[in-house]
Coordinates of C-alpha atoms in Angstrom, one line a residue:
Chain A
X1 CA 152.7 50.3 18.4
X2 CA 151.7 49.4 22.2
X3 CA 149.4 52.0 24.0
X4 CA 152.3 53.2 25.9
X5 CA 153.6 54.7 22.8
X6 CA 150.6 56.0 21.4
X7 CA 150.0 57.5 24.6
X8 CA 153.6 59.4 24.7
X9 CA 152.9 60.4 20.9
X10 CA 149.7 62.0 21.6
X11 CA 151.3 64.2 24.8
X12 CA 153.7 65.3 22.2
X13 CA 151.6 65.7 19.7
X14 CA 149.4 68.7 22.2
X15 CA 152.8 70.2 23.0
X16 CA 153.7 70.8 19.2
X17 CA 150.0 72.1 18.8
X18 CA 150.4 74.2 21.6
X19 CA 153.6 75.9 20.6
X20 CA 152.5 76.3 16.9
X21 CA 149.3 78.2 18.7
X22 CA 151.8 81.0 19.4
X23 CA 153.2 81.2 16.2
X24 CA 152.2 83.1 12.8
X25 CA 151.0 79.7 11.5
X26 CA 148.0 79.9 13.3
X27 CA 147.7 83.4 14.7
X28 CA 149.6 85.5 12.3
X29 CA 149.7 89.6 13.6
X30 CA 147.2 91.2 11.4
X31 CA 146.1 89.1 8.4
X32 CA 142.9 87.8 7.9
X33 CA 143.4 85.7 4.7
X34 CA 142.9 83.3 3.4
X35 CA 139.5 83.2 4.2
X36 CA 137.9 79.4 4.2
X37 CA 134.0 78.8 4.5
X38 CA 133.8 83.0 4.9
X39 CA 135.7 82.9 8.2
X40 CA 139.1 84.9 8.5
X41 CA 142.3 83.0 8.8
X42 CA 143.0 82.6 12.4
X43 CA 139.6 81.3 13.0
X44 CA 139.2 78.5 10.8
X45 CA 142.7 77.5 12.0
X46 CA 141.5 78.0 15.9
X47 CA 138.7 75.8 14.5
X48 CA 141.3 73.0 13.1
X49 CA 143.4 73.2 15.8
X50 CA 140.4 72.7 18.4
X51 CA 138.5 69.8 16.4
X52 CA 142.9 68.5 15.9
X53 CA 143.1 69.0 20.4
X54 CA 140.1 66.9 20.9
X55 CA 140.7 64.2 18.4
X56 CA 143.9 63.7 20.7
X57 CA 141.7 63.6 23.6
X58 CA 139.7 61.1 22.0
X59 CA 142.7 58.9 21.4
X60 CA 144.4 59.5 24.6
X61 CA 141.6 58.7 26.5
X62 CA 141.4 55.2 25.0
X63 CA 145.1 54.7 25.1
X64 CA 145.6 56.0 28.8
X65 CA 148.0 54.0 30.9
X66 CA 144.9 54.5 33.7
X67 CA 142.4 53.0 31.3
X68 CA 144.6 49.5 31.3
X69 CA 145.0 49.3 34.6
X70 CA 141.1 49.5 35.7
X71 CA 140.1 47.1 32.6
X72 CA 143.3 44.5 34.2
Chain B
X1 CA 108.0 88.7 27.4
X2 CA 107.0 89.4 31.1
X3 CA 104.2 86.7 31.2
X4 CA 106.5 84.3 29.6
X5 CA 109.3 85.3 31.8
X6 CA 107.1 84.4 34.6
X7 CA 105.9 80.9 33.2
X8 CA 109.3 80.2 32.4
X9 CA 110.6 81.8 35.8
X10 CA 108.1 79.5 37.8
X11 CA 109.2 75.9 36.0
X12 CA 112.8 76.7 36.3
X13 CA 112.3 77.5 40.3
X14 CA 110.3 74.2 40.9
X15 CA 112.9 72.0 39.2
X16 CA 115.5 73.2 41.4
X17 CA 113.4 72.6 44.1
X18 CA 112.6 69.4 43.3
X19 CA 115.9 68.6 42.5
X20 CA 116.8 70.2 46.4
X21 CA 113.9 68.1 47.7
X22 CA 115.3 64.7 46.0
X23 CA 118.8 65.1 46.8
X24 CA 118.3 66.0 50.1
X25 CA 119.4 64.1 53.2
X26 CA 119.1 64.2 57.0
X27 CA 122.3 62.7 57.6
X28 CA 124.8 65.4 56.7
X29 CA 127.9 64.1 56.8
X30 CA 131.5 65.4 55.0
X31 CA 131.5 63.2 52.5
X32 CA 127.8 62.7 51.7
X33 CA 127.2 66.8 51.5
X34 CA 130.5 68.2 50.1
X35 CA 131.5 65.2 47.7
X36 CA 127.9 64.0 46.9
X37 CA 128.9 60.4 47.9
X38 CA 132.1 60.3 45.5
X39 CA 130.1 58.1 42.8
X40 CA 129.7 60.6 39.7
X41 CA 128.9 58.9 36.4
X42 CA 129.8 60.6 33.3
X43 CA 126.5 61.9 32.1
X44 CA 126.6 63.7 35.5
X45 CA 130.8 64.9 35.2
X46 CA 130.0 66.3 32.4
X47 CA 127.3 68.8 32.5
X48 CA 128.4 69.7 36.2
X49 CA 131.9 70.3 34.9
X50 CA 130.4 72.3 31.9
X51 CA 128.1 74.2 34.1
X52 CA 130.7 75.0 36.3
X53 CA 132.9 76.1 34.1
X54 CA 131.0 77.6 31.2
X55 CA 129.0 80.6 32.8
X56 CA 128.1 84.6 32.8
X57 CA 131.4 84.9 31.7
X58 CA 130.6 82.7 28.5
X59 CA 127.2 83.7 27.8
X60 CA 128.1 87.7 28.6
X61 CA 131.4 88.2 28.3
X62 CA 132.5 86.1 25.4
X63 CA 130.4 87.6 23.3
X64 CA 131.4 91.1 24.2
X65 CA 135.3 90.0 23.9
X66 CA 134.8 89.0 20.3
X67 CA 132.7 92.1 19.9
X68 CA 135.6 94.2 21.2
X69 CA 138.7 92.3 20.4
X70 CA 137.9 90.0 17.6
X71 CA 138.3 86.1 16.4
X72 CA 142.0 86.1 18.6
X73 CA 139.3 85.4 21.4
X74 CA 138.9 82.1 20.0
X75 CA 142.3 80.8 20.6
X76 CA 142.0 82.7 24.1
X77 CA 139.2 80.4 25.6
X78 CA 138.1 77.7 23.0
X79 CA 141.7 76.4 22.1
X80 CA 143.3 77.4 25.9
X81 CA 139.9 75.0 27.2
X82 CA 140.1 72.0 25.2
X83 CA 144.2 72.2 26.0
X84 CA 142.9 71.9 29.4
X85 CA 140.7 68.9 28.7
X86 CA 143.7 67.1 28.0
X87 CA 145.5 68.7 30.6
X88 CA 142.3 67.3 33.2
X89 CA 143.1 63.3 31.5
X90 CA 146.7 63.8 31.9
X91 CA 147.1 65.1 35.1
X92 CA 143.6 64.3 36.7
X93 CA 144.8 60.7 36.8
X94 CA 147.6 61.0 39.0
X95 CA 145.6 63.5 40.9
X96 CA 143.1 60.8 41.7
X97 CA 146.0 58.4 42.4
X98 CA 147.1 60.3 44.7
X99 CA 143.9 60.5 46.8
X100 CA 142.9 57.5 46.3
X101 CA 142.4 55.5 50.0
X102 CA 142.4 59.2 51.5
X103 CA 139.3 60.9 52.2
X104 CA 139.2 64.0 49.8
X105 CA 137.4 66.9 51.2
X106 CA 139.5 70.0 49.7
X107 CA 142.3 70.4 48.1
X108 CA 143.8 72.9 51.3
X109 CA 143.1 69.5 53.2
X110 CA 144.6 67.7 50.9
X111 CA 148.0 69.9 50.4
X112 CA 148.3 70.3 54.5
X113 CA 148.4 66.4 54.2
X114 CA 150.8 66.7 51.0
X115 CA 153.4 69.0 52.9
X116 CA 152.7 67.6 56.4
X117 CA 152.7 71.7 57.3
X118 CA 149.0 73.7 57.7
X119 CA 151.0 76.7 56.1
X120 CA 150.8 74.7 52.8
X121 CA 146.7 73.9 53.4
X122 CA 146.2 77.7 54.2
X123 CA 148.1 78.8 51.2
X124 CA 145.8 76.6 49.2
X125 CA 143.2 78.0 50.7
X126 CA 143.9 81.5 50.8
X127 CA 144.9 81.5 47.5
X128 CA 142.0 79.5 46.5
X129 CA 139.1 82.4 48.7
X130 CA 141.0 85.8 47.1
X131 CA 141.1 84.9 44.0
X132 CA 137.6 82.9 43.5
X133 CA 135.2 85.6 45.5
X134 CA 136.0 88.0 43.0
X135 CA 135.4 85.4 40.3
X136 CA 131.8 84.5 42.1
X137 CA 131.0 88.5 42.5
X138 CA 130.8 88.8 38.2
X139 CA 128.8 86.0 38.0
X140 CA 126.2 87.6 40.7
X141 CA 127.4 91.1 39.2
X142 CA 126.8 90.1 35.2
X143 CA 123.5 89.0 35.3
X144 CA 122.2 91.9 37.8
X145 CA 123.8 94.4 35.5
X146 CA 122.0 92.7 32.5
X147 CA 118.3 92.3 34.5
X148 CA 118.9 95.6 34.8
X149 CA 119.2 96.8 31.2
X150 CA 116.6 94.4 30.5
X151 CA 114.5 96.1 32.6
X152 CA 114.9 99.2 33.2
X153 CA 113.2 101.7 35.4
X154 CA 112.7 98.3 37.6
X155 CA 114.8 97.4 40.4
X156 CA 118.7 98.6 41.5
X157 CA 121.4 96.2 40.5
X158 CA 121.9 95.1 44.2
X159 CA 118.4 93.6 44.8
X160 CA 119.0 91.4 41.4
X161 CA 122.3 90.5 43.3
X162 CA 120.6 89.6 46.8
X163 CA 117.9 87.4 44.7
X164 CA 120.5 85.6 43.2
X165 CA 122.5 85.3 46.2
X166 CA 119.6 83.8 48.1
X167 CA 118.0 81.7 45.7
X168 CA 121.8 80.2 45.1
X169 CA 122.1 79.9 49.0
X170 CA 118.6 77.9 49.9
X171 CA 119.4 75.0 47.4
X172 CA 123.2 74.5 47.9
X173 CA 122.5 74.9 52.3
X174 CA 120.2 72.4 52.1
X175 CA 120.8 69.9 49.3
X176 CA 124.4 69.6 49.4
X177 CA 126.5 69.4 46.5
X178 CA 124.3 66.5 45.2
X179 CA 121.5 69.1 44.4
X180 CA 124.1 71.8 42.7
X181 CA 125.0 68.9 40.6
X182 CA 121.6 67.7 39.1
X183 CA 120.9 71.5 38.9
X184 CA 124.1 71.9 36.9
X185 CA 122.3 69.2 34.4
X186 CA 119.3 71.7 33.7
X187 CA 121.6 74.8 33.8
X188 CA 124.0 73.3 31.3
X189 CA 121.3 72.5 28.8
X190 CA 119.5 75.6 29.0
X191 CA 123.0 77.6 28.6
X192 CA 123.8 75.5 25.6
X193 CA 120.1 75.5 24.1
X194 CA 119.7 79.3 24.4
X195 CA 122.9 80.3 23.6
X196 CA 122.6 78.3 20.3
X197 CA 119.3 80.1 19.6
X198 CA 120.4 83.0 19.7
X199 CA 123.4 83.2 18.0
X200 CA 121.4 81.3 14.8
X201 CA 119.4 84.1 14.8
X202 CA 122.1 86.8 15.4
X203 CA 124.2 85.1 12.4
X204 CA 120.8 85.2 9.9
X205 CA 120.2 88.8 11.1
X206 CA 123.3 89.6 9.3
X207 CA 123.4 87.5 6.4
X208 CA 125.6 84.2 7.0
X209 CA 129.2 83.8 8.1
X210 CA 130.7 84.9 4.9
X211 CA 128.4 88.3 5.0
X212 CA 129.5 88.8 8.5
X213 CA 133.0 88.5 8.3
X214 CA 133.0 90.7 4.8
X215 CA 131.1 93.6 6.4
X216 CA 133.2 93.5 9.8
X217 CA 136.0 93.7 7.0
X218 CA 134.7 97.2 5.7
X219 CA 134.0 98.1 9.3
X220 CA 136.8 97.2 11.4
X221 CA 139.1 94.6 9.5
X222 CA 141.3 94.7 12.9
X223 CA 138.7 92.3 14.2
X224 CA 139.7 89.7 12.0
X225 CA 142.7 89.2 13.4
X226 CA 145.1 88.8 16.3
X227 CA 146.0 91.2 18.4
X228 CA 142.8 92.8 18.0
X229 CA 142.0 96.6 17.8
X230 CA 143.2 97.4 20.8
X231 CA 145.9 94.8 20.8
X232 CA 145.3 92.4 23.6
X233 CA 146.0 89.3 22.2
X234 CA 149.7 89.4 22.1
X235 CA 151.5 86.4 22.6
X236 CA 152.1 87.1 26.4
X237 CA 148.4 87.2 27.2
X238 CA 147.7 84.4 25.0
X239 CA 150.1 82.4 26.7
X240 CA 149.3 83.6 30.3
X241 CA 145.5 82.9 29.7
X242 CA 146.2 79.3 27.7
X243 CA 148.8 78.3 31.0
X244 CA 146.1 79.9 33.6
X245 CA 143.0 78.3 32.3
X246 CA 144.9 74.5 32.2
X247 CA 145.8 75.0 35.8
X248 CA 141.8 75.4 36.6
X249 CA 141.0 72.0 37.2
X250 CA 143.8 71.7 39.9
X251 CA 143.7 75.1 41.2
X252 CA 140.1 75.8 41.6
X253 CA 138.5 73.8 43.7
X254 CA 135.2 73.6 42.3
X255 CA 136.4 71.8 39.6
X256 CA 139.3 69.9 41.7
X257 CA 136.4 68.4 43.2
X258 CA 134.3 67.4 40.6
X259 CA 137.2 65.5 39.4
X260 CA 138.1 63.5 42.1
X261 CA 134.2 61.9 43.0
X262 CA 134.4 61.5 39.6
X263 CA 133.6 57.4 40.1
X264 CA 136.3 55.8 37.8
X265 CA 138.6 56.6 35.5
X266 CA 136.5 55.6 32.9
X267 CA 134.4 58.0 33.8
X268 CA 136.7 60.8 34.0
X269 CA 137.8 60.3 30.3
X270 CA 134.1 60.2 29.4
X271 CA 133.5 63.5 30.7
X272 CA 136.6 65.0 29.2
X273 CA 135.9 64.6 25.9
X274 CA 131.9 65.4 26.6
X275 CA 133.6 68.6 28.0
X276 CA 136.0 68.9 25.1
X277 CA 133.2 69.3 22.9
X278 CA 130.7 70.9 24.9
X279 CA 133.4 73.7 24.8
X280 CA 133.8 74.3 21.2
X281 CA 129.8 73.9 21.2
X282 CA 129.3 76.7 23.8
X283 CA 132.0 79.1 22.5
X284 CA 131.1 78.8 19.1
X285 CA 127.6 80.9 19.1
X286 CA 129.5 83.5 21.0
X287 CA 131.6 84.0 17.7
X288 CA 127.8 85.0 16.3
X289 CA 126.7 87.5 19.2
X290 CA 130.3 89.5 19.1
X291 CA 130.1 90.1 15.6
X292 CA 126.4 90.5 15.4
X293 CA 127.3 93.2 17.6
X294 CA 130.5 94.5 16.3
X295 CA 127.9 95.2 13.1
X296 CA 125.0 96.3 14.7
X297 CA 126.6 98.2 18.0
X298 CA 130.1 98.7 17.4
X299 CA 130.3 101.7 20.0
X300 CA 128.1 100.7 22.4
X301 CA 128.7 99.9 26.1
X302 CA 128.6 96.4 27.4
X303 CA 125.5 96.4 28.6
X304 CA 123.7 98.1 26.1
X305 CA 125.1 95.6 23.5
X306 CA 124.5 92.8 25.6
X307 CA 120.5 94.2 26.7
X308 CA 120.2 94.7 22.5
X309 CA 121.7 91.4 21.5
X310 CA 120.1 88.9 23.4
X311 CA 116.7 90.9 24.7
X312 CA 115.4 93.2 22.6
X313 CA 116.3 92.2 19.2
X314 CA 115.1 88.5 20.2
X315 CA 111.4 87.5 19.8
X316 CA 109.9 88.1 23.5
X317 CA 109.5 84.6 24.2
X318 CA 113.0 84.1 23.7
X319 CA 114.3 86.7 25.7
X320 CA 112.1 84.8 28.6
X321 CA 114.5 81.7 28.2
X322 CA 117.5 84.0 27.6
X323 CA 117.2 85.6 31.2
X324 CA 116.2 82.3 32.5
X325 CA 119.5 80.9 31.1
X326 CA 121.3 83.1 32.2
X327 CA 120.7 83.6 35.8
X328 CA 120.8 79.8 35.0
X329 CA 124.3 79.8 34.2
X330 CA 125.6 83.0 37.0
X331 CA 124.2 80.3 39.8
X332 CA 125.6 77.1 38.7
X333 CA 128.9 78.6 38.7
X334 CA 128.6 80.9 41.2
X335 CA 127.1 78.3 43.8
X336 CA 129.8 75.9 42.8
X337 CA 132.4 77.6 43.8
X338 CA 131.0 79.4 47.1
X339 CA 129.9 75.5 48.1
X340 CA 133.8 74.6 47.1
X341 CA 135.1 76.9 49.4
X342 CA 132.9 76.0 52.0
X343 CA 134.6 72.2 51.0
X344 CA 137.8 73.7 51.5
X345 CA 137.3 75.0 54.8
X346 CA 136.2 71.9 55.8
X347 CA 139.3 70.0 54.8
X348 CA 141.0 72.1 56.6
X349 CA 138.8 71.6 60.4
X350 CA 139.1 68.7 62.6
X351 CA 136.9 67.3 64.7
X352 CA 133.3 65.8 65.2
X353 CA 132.6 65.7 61.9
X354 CA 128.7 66.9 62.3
X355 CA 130.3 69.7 64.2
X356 CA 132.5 70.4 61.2
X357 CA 130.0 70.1 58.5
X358 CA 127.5 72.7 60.3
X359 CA 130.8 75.0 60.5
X360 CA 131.7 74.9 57.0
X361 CA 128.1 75.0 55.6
X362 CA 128.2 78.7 57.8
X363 CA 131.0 79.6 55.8
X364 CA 129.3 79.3 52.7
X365 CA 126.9 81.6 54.2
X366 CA 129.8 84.2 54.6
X367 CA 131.1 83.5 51.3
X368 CA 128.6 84.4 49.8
X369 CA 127.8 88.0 51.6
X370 CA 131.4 88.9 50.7
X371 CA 131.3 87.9 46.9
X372 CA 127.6 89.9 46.8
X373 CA 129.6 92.8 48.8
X374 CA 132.1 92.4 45.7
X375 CA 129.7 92.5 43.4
X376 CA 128.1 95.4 43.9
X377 CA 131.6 97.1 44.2
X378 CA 133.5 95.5 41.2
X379 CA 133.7 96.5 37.8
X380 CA 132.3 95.3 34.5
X381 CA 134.8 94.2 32.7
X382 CA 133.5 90.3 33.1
X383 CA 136.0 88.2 31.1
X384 CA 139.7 90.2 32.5
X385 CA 137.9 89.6 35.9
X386 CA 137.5 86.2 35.3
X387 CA 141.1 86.0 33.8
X388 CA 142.4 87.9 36.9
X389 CA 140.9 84.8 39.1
X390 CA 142.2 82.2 36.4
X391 CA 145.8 83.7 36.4
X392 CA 145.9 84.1 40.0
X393 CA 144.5 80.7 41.4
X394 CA 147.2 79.3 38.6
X395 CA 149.9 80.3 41.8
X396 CA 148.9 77.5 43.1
X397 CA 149.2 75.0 40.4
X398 CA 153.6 74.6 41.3
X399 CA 153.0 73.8 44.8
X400 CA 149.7 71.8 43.7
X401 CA 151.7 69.5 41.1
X402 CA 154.8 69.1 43.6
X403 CA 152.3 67.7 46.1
X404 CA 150.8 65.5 43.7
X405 CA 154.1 64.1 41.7
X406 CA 156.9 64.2 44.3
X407 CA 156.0 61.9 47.2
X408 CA 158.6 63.8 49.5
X409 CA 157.0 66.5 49.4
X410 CA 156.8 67.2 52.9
X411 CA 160.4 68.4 53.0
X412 CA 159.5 71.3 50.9
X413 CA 158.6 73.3 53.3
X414 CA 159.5 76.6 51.5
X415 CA 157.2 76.1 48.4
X416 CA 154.2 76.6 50.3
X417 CA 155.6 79.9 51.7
X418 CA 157.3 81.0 48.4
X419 CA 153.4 80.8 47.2
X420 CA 152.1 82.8 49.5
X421 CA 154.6 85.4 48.6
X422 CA 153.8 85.5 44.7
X423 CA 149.7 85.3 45.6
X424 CA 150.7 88.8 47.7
X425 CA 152.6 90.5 45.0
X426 CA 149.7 89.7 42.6
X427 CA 147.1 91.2 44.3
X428 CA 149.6 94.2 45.0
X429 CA 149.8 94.0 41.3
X430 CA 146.3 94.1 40.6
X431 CA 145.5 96.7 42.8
X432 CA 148.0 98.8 40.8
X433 CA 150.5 99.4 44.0
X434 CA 153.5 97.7 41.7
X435 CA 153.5 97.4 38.4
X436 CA 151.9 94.7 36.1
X437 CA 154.6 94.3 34.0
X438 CA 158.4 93.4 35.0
X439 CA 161.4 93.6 32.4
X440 CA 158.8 93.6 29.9
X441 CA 157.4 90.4 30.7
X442 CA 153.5 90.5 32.2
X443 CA 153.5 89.8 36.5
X444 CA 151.0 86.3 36.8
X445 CA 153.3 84.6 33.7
X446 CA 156.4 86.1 35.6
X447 CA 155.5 84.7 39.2
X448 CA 154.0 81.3 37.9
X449 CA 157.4 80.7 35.5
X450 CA 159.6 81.5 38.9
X451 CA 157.7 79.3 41.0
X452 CA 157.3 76.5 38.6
X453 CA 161.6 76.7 38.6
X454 CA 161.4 76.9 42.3
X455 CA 159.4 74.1 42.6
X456 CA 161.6 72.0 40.2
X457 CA 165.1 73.2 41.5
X458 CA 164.0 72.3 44.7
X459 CA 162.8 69.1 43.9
X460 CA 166.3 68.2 42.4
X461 CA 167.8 69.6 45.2
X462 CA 165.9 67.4 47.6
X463 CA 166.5 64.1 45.2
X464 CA 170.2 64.8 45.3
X465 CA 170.6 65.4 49.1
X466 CA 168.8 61.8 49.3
X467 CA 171.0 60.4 46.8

């Protein structure tokens, strides 16, 4: 897979996360549990779904189309 | 506590002075003073970015949103910031494409260039002055309101607010923005270092995570979960926030700024991810403090809770650092953005360029009188203020992007005016002469959806007349 790609899946990737963010899979109305590591539901998901955002960052920074053209 | 606060007080005041002193230069000119030479490494990006963005309205008002409306705040500012970290690698780029071989002074400059019309660069700026002043005033406002809990029986709330005011003024007058930014280096650190203190001892006050959550549960279990108890974190606010914090980097020029001297692109994606994790660092402890106080002072005002939480229940040397860092944090914001505007008028001036500097650093001057006059008249609620700014500079971000991605812009001409038009009905709507909802659907997501259509049907339109 060329950085190109990688790049596209990673924008994609965000969207999806974004869009689940509104739905009961991360922020269902009124439930707490499960609980994980004592935390209530929608916060050790927020958690995820941050530490999952900024993995993307992480790999979309090193696959930016930008970051090819200054190394050329 | 006072003796300490005075120690601590005294340091704090001579590193800014010596980093005014250092970063100072007798040759004020535009680009030197307002974008600190345009060569900003990433160690540099990203505690002024951090600093700039992560202020009173983290270290006050987060704390007191969890404490209020539960873990939903989480996805409200944690989740909505790092979306915008990714937002500032995806977008920034093109942004700095954009102005690259152009001298970069504002982004009201830079949109009057965009457009070829100086409707378009006063739009940007007006947009950018009604909605940021109020956003300066509760940083100046939240940490006078808190000195004065801390202290009370001391001084009125408005002599806080003139202190910090001046104190803010000297160093960014003189030093440029090359001084707020090595200040935003030692604010960012003491925000993150205290904030961290705190909310480990907040969080061993009440027995551990799993304690804290299980007696919130008995208390209020509504806290646990979105909306909240009083139900704010509905999917239309969620949204609105998550969509008006991503536009912050483009909209408000304080961070606009900072982006573009970042010095490469390199650079840039170095101090997203720094700022990526700085966020989920910063917001994290705040989780402690809200439910340390949803515990401990579940019906107590904001300024009780916040004079409790971080002063009196803290070990007095603590509470030294803790007002320290968080006058700290209220300037480094606050300065940024006053200094930003003054940027922006600049951009907008032409002339000798001496001539223009001295202008705009007078402005700053005036900025800052009428976001102290704000202060002392606004209200407490810190973080919906600071959303009210975020949601309304977010206007902006359809005309913004169609200046940056369509290179015809120019022909556009309604877009700028079509702004200006949604920025008035906001503030209409905020000052409660129209409503803040229309067909069920909340105002700022309503305006920014019909402009962001605007903006693309008229784009299309444009491409297919060409065609």
């Amino acid at each position: 897979m060329n950085r190109k790609t990688i790049w596209t899946l990673c924008r994609v990737a965000v969207l999806i996360l974004v869009i689940l963010t509104f739905t009961p899979l991360f922020t269902p109305q009124n439930q707490a549990d499960p609980f994980l590591w004592g935390m209530p539901y929608t916060l050790w998901m927020g958690l995820i779904l941050s530490f999952l955002l900024l993995a993307l960052t992480v790999l979309g920074s090193l696959v930016h189309p930008g970051r090819k053209k200054e190394d050329n | 506590m006072i003796k300490t606060l005075i120690i601590v007080g005294i340091i704090y005041l001579g590193i800014l002075v010596s980093f005014t002193m250092l970063t100072r230069t007798r040759e004020k000119d535009s680009k030197s003073y307002f974008m600190a030479g345009s060569n900003l490494g990433a160690f540099l990006g990203l505690f002024t970015f951090a600093a700039t963005l992560f202020s009173t309205f983290t270290l006050l008002g987060m704390p007191d949103f969890f404490r209020v409306h539960g873990v939903g705040a989480w996805i409200f500012l944690a989740v909505s910031d790092i979306v915008m970290v990714f937002g500032l690698l995806w977008v920034g780029y093109y942004l700095r494409k954009k102005t690259s071989g152009y001298q970069y002074l504002g982004m009201s400059g830079f949109m009057e260039r965009c457009y070829e019309s100086r409707t378009a660069g006063l739009v940007a700026f007006l947009g950018a002055f009604i909605f940021l002043v109020p956003y300066v005033a509760i940083q100046i406002r939240g940490v006078s309101i808190f000195l004065q809990e801390a202290f009370p029986q001391s001084l009125p709330v408005w002599v806080y607010s003139v202190c910090i005011v001046i104190i803010m003024l000297i160093y960014s007058e003189i030093g440029g923005l090359k001084a707020i930014i090595y200040s935003d280096v030692l604010q960012g650190i003491v925000l993150l270092v205290v904030i961290w203190i705190i909310g480990f001892l907040c969080l061993k006050d009440v027995g551990g995570v799993t304690q804290m959550f299980t007696t919130i549960g008995e208390q209020n279990e509504a806290l646990l979960s979105t909306p909240g108890p009083n139900g704010l974190f509905n999917f239309q606010f969620l949204l609105g926030s998550m969509v008006a914090i991503c536009m912050i980097p483009f909209t408000q020029p304080q961070v606009s700024t900072r982006l573009i001297i970042m010095k490469d692109q390199k650079a840039l994606f170095r101090t997203a991810i720094g700022l990526g994790t700085f966020a989920i660092l910063v917001i994290l402890p705040t989780v402690f403090l809200g439910m340390y106080g949803a515990i401990k002072y579940p019906d107590a005002t904001t300024s009780e809770f916040l004079g409790n939480t971080l002063i009196h229940d803290q070990p007095g040397v603590l509470g030294a650092f803790v007002i320290i860092g968080l006058i700290a944090a209220a300037i480094s914001t606050a300065d940024s953005q006053i200094f930003a505007l003054g940027g922006e008028t600049r951009s907008l001036m032409s002339g000798e360029d001496r001539t223009m500097v001295g202008r705009a650093r007078l402005s700053i001057v005036v900025f800052a009188v009428l976001s102290f006059v704000f202060a002392i008249m606004s209200s407490d609620e810190l973080v919906l203020l600071a959303r009210a700014s975020f949601a309304g500079t977010s206007l902006l971000a359809p005309m913004i992007f169609t200046g940056i991605f369509y290179d015809q812009s120019a022909r556009l001409k309604a877009l700028p005016i079509l702004t200006l038009v949604a920025i008035i009905i906001l503030v209409c709507s905020n000052f409660g002469l129209i409503g803040s909802m229309f067909l069920g659907i909340r105002m700022d997501l309503l305006l920014l959806g019909l402009l962001s259509v605007i903006a693309v049907i008229l784009v299309q339109v444009d491409k297919s007349k060409e065609a």
